[in-house]
Short mmCIF file of C-alpha atoms in Angstrom, two decimals:
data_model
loop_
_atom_site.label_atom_id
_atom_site.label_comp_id
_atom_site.label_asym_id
_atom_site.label_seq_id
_atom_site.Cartn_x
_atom_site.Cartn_y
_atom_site.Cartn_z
CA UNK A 1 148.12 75.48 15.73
CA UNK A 2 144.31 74.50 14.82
CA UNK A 3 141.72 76.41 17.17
CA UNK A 4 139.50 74.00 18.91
CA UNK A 5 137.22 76.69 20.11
CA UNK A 6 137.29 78.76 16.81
CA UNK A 7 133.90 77.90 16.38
CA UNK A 8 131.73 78.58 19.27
CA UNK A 9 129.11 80.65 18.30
CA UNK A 10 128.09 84.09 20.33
CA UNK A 11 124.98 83.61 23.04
CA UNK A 12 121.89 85.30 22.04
CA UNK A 13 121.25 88.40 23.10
CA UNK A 14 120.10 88.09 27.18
CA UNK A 15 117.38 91.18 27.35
CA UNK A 16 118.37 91.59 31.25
CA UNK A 17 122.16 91.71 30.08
CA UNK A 18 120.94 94.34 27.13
CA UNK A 19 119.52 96.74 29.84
CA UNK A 20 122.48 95.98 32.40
CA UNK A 21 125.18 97.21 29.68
CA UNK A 22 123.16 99.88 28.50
CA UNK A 23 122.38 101.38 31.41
CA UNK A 24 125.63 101.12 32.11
CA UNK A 25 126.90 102.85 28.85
CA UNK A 26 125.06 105.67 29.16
CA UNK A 27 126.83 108.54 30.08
CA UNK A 28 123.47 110.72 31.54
CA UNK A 29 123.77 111.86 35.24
CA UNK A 30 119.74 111.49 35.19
CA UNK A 31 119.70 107.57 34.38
CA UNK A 32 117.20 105.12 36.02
CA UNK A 33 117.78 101.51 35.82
CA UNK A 34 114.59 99.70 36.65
CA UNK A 35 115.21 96.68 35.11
CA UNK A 36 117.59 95.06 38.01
CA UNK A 37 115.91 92.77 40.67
CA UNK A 38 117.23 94.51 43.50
CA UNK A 39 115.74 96.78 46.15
CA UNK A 40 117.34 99.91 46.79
CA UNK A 41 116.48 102.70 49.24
CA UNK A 42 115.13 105.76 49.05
CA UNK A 43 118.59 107.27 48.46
CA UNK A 44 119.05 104.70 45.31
CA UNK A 45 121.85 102.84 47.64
CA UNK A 46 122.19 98.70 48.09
CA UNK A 47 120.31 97.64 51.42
CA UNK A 48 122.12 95.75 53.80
CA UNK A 49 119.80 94.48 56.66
CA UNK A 50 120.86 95.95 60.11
CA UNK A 51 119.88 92.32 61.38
CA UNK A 52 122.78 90.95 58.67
CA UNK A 53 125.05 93.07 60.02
CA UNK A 54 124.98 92.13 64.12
CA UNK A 55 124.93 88.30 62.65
CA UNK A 56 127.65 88.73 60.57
CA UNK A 57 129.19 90.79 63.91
CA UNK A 58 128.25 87.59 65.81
CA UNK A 59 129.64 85.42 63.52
CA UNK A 60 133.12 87.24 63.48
CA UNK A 61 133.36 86.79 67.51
CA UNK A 62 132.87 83.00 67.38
CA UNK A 63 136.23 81.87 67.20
CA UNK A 64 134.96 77.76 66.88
CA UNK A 65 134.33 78.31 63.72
CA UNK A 66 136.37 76.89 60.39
CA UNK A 67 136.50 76.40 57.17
CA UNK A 68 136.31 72.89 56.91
CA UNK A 69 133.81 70.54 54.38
CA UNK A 70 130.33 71.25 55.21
CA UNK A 71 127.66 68.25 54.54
CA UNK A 72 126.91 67.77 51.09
CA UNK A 73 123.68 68.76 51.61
CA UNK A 74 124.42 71.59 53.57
CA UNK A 75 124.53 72.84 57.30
CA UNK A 76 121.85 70.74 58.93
CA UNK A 77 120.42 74.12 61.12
CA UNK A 78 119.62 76.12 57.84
CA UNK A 79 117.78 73.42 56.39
CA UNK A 80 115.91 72.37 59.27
CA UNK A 81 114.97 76.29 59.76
CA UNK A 82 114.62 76.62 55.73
CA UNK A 83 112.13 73.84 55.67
CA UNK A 84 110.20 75.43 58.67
CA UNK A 85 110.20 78.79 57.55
CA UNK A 86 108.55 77.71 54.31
CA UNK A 87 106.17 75.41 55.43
CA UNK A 88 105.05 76.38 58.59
CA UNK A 89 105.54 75.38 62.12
CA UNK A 90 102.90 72.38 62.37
CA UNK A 91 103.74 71.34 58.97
CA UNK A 92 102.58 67.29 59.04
CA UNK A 93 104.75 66.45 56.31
CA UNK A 94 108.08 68.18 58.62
CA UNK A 95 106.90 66.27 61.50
CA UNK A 96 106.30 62.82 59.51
CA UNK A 97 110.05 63.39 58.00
CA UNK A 98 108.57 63.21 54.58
CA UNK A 99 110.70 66.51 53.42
CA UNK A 100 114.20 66.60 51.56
CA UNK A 101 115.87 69.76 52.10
CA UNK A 102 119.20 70.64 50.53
CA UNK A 103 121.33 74.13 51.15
CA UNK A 104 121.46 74.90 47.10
CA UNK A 105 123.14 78.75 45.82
CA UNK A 106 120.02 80.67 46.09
CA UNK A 107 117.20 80.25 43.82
CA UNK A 108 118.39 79.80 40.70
CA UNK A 109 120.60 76.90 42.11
CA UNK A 110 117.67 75.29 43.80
CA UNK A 111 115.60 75.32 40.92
CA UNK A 112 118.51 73.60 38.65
CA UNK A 113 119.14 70.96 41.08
CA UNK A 114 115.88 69.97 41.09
CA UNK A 115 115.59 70.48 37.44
CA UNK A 116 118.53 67.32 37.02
CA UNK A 117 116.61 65.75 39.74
CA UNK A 118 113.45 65.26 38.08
CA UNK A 119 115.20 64.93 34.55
CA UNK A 120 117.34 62.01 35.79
CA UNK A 121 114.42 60.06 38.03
CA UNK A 122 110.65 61.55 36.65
CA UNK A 123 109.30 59.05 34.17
CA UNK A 124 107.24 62.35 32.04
CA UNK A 125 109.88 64.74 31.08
CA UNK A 126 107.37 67.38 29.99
CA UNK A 127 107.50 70.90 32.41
CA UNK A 128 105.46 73.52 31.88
CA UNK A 129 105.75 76.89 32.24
CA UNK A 130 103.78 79.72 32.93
CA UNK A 131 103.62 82.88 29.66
CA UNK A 132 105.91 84.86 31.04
CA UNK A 133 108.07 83.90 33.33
CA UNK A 134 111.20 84.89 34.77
CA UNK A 135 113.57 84.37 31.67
CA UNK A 136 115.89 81.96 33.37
CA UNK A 137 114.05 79.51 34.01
CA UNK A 138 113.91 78.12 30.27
CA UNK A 139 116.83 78.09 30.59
CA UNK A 140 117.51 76.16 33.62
CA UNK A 141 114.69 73.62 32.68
CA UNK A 142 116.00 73.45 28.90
CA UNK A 143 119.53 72.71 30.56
CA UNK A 144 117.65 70.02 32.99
CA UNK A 145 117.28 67.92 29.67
CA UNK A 146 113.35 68.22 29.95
CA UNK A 147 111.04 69.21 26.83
CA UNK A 148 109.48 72.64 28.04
CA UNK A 149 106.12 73.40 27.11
CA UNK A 150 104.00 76.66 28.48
CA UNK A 151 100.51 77.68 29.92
CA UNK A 152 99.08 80.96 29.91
CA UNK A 153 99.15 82.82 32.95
CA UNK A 154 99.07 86.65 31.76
CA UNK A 155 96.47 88.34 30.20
CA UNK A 156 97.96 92.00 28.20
CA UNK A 157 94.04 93.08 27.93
CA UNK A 158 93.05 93.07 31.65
CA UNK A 159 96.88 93.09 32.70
CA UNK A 160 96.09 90.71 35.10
CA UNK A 161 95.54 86.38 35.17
CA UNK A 162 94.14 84.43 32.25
CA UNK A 163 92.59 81.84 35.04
CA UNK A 164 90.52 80.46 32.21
CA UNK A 165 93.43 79.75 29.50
CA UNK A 166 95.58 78.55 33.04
CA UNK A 167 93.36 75.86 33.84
CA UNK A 168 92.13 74.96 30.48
CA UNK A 169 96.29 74.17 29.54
CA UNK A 170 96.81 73.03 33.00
CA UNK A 171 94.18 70.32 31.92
CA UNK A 172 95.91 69.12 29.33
CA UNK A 173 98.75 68.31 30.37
CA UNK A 174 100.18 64.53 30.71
CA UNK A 175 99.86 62.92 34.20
CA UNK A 176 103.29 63.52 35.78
CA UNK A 177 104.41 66.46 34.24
CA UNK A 178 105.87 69.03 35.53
CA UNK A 179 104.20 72.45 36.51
CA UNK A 180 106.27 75.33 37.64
CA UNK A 181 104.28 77.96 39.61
CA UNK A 182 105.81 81.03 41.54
CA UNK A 183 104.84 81.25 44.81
CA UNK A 184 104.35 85.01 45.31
CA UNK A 185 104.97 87.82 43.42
CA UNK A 186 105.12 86.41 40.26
CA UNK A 187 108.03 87.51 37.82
CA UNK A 188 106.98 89.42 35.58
CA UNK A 189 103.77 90.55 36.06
CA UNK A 190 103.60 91.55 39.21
CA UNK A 191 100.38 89.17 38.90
CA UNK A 192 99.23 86.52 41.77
CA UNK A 193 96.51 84.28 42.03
CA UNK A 194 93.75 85.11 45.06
CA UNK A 195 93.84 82.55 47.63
CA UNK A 196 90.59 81.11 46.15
CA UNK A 197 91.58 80.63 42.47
CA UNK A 198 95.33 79.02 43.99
CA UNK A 199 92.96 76.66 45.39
CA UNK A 200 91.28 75.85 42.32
CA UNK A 201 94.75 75.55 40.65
CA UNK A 202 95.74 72.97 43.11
CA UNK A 203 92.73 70.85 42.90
CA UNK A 204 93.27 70.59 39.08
CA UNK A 205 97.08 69.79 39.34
CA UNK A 206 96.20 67.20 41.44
CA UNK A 207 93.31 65.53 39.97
CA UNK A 208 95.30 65.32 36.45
CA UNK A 209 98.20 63.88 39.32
CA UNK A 210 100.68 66.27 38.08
CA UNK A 211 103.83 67.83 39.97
CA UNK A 212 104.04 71.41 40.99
CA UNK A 213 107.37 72.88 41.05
CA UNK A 214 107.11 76.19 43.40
CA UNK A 215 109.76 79.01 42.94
CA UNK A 216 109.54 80.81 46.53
CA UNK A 217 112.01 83.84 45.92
CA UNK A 218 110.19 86.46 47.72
CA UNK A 219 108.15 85.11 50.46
CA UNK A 220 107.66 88.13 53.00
CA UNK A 221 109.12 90.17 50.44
CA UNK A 222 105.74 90.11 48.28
CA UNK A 223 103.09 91.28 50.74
CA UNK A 224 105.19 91.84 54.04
CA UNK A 225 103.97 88.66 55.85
CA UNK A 226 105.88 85.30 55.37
CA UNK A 227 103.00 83.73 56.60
CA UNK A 228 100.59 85.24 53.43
CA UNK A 229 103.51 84.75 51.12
CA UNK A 230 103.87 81.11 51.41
CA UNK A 231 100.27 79.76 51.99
CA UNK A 232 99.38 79.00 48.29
CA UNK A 233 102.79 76.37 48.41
CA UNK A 234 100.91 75.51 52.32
CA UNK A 235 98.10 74.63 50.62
CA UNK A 236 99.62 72.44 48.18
CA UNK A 237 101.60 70.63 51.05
CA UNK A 238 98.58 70.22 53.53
CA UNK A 239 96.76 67.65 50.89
CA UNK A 240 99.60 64.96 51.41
CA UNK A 241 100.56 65.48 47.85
CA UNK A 242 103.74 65.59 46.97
CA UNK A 243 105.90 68.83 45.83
CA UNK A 244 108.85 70.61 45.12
CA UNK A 245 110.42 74.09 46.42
CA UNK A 246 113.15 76.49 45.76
CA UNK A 247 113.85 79.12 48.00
CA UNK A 248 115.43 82.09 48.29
CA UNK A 249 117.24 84.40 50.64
CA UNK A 250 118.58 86.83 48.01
CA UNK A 251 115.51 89.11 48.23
CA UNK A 252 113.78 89.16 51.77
CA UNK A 253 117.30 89.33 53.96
CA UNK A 254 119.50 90.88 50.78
CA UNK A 255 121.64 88.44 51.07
CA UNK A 256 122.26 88.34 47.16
CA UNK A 257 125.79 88.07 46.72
CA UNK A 258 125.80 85.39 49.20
CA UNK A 259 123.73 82.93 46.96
CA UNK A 260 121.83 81.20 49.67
CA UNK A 261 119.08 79.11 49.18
CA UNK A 262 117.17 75.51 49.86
CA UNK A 263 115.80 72.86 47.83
CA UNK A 264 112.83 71.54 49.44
CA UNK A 265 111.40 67.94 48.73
CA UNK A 266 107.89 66.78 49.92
CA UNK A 267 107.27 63.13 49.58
CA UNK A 268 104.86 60.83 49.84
CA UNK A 269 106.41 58.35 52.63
CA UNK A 270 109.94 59.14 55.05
CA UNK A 271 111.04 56.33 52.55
CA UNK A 272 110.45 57.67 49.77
CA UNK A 273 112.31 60.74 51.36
CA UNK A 274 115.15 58.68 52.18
CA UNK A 275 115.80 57.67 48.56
CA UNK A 276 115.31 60.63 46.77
CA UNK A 277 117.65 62.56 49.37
CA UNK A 278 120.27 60.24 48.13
CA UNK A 279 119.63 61.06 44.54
CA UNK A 280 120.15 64.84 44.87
CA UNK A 281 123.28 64.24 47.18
CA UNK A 282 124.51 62.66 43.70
CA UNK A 283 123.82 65.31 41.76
CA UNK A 284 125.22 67.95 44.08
CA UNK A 285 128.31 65.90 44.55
CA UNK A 286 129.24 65.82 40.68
CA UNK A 287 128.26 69.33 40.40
CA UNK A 288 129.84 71.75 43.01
CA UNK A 289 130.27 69.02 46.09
CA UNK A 290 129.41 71.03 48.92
CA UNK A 291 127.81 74.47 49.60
CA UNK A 292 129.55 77.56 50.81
CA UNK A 293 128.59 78.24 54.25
CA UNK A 294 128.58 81.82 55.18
CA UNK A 295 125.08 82.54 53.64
CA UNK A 296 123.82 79.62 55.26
CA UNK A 297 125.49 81.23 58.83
CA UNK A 298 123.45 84.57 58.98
CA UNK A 299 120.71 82.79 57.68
CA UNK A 300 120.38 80.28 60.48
CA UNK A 301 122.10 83.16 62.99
CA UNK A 302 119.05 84.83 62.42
CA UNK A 303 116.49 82.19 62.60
CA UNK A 304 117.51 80.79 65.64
CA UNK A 305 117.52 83.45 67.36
CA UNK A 306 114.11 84.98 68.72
CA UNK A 307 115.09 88.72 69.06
CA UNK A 308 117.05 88.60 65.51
CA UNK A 309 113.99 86.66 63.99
CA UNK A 310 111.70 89.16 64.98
CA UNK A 311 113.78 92.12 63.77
CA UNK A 312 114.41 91.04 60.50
CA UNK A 313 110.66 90.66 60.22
CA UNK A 314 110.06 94.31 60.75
CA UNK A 315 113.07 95.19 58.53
CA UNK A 316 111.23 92.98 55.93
CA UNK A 317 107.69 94.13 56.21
CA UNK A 318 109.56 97.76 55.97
CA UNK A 319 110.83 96.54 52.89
CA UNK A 320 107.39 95.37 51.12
CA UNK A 321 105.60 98.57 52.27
CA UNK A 322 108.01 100.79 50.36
CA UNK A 323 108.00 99.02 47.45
CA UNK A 324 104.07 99.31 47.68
CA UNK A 325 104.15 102.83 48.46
CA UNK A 326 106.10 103.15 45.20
CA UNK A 327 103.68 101.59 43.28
CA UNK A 328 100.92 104.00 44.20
CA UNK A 329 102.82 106.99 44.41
CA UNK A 330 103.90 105.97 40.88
CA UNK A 331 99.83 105.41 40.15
CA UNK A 332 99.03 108.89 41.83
CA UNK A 333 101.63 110.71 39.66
CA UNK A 334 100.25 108.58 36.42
CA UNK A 335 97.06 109.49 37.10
CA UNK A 336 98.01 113.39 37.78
CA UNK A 337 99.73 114.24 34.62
CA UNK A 338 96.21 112.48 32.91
CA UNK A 339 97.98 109.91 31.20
CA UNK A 340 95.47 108.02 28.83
CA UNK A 341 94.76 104.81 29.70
CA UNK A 342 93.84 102.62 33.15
CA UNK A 343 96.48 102.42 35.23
CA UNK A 344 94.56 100.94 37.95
CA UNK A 345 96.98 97.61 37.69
CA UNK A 346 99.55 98.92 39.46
CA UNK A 347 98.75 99.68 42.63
CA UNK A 348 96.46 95.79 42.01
CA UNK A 349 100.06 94.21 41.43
CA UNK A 350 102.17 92.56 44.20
CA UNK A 351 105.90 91.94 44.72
CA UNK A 352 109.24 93.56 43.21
CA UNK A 353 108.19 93.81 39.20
CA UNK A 354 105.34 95.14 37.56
CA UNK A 355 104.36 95.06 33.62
CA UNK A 356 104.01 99.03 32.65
CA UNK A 357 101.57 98.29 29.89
CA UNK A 358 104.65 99.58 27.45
CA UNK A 359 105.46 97.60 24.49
CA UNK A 360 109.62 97.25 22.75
CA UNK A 361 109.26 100.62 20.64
CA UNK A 362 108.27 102.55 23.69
CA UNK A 363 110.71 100.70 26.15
CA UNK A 364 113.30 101.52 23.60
CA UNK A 365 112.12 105.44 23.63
CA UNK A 366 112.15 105.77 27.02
CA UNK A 367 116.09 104.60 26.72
CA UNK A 368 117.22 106.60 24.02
CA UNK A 369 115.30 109.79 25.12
CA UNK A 370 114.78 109.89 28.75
CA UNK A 371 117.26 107.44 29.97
CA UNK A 372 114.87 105.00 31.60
CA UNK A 373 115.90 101.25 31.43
CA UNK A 374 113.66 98.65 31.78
CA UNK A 375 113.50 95.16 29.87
CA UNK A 376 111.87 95.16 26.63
CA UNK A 377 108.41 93.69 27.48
CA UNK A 378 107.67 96.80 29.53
CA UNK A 379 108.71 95.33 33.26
CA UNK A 380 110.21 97.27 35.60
CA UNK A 381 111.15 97.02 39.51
CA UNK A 382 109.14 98.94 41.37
CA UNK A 383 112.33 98.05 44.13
CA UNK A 384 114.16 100.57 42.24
CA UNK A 385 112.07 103.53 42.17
CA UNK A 386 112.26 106.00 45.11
CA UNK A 387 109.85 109.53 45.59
CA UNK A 388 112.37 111.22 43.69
CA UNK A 389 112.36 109.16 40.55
CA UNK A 390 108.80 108.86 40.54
CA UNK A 391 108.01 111.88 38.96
CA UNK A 392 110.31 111.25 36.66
CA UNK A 393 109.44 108.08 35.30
CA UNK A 394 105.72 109.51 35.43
CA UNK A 395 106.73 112.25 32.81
CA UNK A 396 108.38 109.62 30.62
CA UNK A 397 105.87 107.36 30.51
CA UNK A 398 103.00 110.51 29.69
CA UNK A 399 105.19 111.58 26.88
CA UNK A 400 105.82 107.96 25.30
CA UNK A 401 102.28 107.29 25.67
CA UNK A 402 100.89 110.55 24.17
CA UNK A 403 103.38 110.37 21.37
CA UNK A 404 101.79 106.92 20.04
CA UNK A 405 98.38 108.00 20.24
#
C-alpha cells in the first residue's frame, strides 16, 4: 500500500518545546525551568486562585445547569463582562454598541480568529510585528494568510525600547496595515512603553490610519492594577478609532487549562458592528462551532459577583507583587556576588518575562552545567523563580558571565 503521508516533513525545531523536553530530560534533582509562562508559588507548585475554587464550588451546586450548545459567539454574560473589564466602565464605544465581542480559547485563539478575520475582509494584508515578540504569533499571523513584516521594538544596548526605530517603521507602513502591539508586559522583554510615549505611538498609528491589533494577556497581571494594565488599549479606544483585542484569562485568574478568552471588536458605527459580528460568527462556525463553557462560567461567576470580584483582585495584585519582588531580589543577589555588568533592567522591567542580557552559548551553559532552562535568547519567567532559587540562578549567571569575559 503507497503512503500518502510518507512525505511530511518534521516541524522546525519550536525553542519553547526545546526547553520544555529538556528540562524535562534532565535527570538533576536541582533543575529550574524558567522558560514556562506560568506562575508558580513560592513552593514551585501550580496556583489555583482560592476565588476559582468557591466559583467552581458554586458552579457544582447549581443544578440548572447543562451541557447543551452555547451561542456561537459565546455565553452572552462573559462577553458583556469581558468587554467591560477591558475597556472600562464608561467606555463610549460599549455604550454606543460599537464593540464585537466573541468568547474565543484564550489568547492565542483570539488572536487567530481575528487573524482570519482581517485576512478574509482587510483590503492591506500587511501586519506588522514588533522585534521580538512572543514566538507564536508569526505563526498565527503567517497561518492568517497575511504577509508579516516587523518593527523594532527592543533595543539589546540599553535593554529597553528602540522608540526611535518604533516610530520611524511604524511610519512607513501602508495605510491599513496591520500593527500588533501588546498591551502590557510585553513578551519578551519584559519592556513597556510609558504612558507618554504609548501616546505618541497612537497618534502615529492613527495619522498613517493604520489598525492596531492589541494582545491583552496579562492585564492586572503586569503591574497589579487592571486599571494601569489596560489604559494604553483605553487610550487607543477613547479617540473613536477603531481596534482590535485579544484577551486573556490564562494568566491573571490561572485559568490556563481552561483556554478562556475574548475577541474584542471596536468599530466605527453599531452598523458596522453588526456586520463584522456576522463575519467572525462565520469563521468560528467552520472552525470549532461553539466555545466550551466552563472557563467562560468562573469567569463571569466571578465578575458578577461584587465580593468574588474584589477578591480575585487582591489575589491578583498578590500575584504581580511577587513576581516583582523576584525581580529585585534576583537584582539584589546579581548585584551581591558583583557580577560585571548593569543589571539595573531588571528590577526597570514589568510583567512575567524578562531578557537576562544572556546570549545562545551562555543559555546553553547554564543548561548543560547548572541545569537552568530558559529559551535561547536569554528570557526567562521571573513567575518561576521563588527566594530559594534566586540564589541559585544568581550564582549561575556570575559564573557564565565571568567565564566569557
Amino acid at each position: 500500500m503507497t503512503s500518502i503521508l510518507s512525505t511530511v516533513l518534521p516541524a522546525p525545531e519550536d525553542p519553547i518545546l526545546s526547553v520544555i523536553f529538556g528540562c524535562r530530560d534532565d535527570p538533576s534533582p536541582v533543575k529550574l525551568n524558567l522558560g514556562a509562562g506560568s506562575y508558580r508559588t513560592e513552593e514551585g507548585k501550580p496556583l489555583v486562585l482560592d476565588v476559582v475554587r468557591r466559583a467552581e464550588q458554586h458552579l457544582a451546586k447549581d443544578l440548572s445547569k447543562n451541557k447543551e450548545y452555547p451561542p456561537l459567539t459565546g455565553l452572552p454574560d462573559f462577553n458583556k463582562l469581558s468587554a467591560k473589564l477591558i475597556l472600562g466602565d464608561d467606555s463610549l464605544a460599549l455604550k454606543e454598541n460599537r464593540v464585537v465581542t466573541v468568547q474565543c480559547l484564550s489568547g492565542t485563539g483570539s488572536l487567530r480568529v481575528g487573524a482570519e478575520f482581517l485576512a478574509n475582509n482587510n483590503k492591506e494584508r500587511t501586519v506588522f510585528l514588533p522585534i521580538p515578540t512572543w514566538g507564536n504569533h508569526l505563526g498565527i499571523f503567517s497561518f492568517g494568510d497575511l504577509s508579516v513584516k516587523h518593527f523594532r521594538y527592543y533595543d539589546p544596548k540599553s535593554r529597553g525600547l528602540d522608540f526611535k526605530g518604533l516610530l520611524e517603521d511604524l511610519g512607513t507602513a501602508p495605510p491599513g496595515a496591520i500593527v500588533v502591539l501588546q498591551a502590557c508586559g510585553h513578551n519578551p522583554t519584559g519592556v513597556d512603553p510609558t504612558f507618554e510615549k504609548w501616546e505618541q505611538i497612537r497618534q502615529i498609528v492613527r495619522s498613517k490610519g493604520l489598525l492596531p491589533f492589541f494582545d491583552c494577556a496579562y492585564q492586572g497581571f503586569a503591574s497589579g492594577s487592571l486599571d494601569s494594565d489596560a489604559q494604553a488599549v483605553r487610550m487607543f479606544v477613547a479617540d473613536g478609532g477603531e481596534c482590535l483585542i485579544a484577551q486573556s484569562y490564562a494568566k491573571n485568574m490561572g485559568l490556563y487549562s481552561e483556554r478562556i478568552g475574548a475577541l474584542n471588536i471596536v468599530c466605527e458605527s453599531e452598523h458596522v458592528a453588526r456586520k463584522v459580528e456576522s463575519q467572525v460568527i462565520l469563521i468560528v462556525r467552520s472552525m470549532y462551532l461553539c466555545p466550551p463553557t466552563h472557563g467562560a462560567s468562573i469567569v463571569t461567576t466571578i465578575l458578577k459577583n461584587s465580593d468574588m470580584y474584589n477578591d480575585w483582585t487582591i489575589e491578583l495584585k498578590g500575584m504581580a507583587d511577587r513576581i516583582i519582588s523576584m525581580r529585585q531580589q534576583l537584582y539584589e543577589a546579581i548585584q551581591a556576588r558583583g557580577t560585571p555588568g548593569d543589571w539595573s533592567h531588571i528590577v526597570k522591567h514589568i510583567g512575567m518575562f524578562t531578557f537576562t542580557g544572556l546570549n545562545e552559548e551562555q543559555v546553553r551553559l547554564m543548561a548543560k552545567e547548572y541545569h537552568i532552562y530558559m529559551t535561547y535568547d536569554g528570557r526567562i519567567s521571573m513567575a518561576s523563580l521563588s527566594s530559594n532559587t534566586v540564589p541559585q540562578l544568581a550564582d549561575a549567571m556570575h559564573a557564565v558571565i565571568t567565564r566569557f569575559i
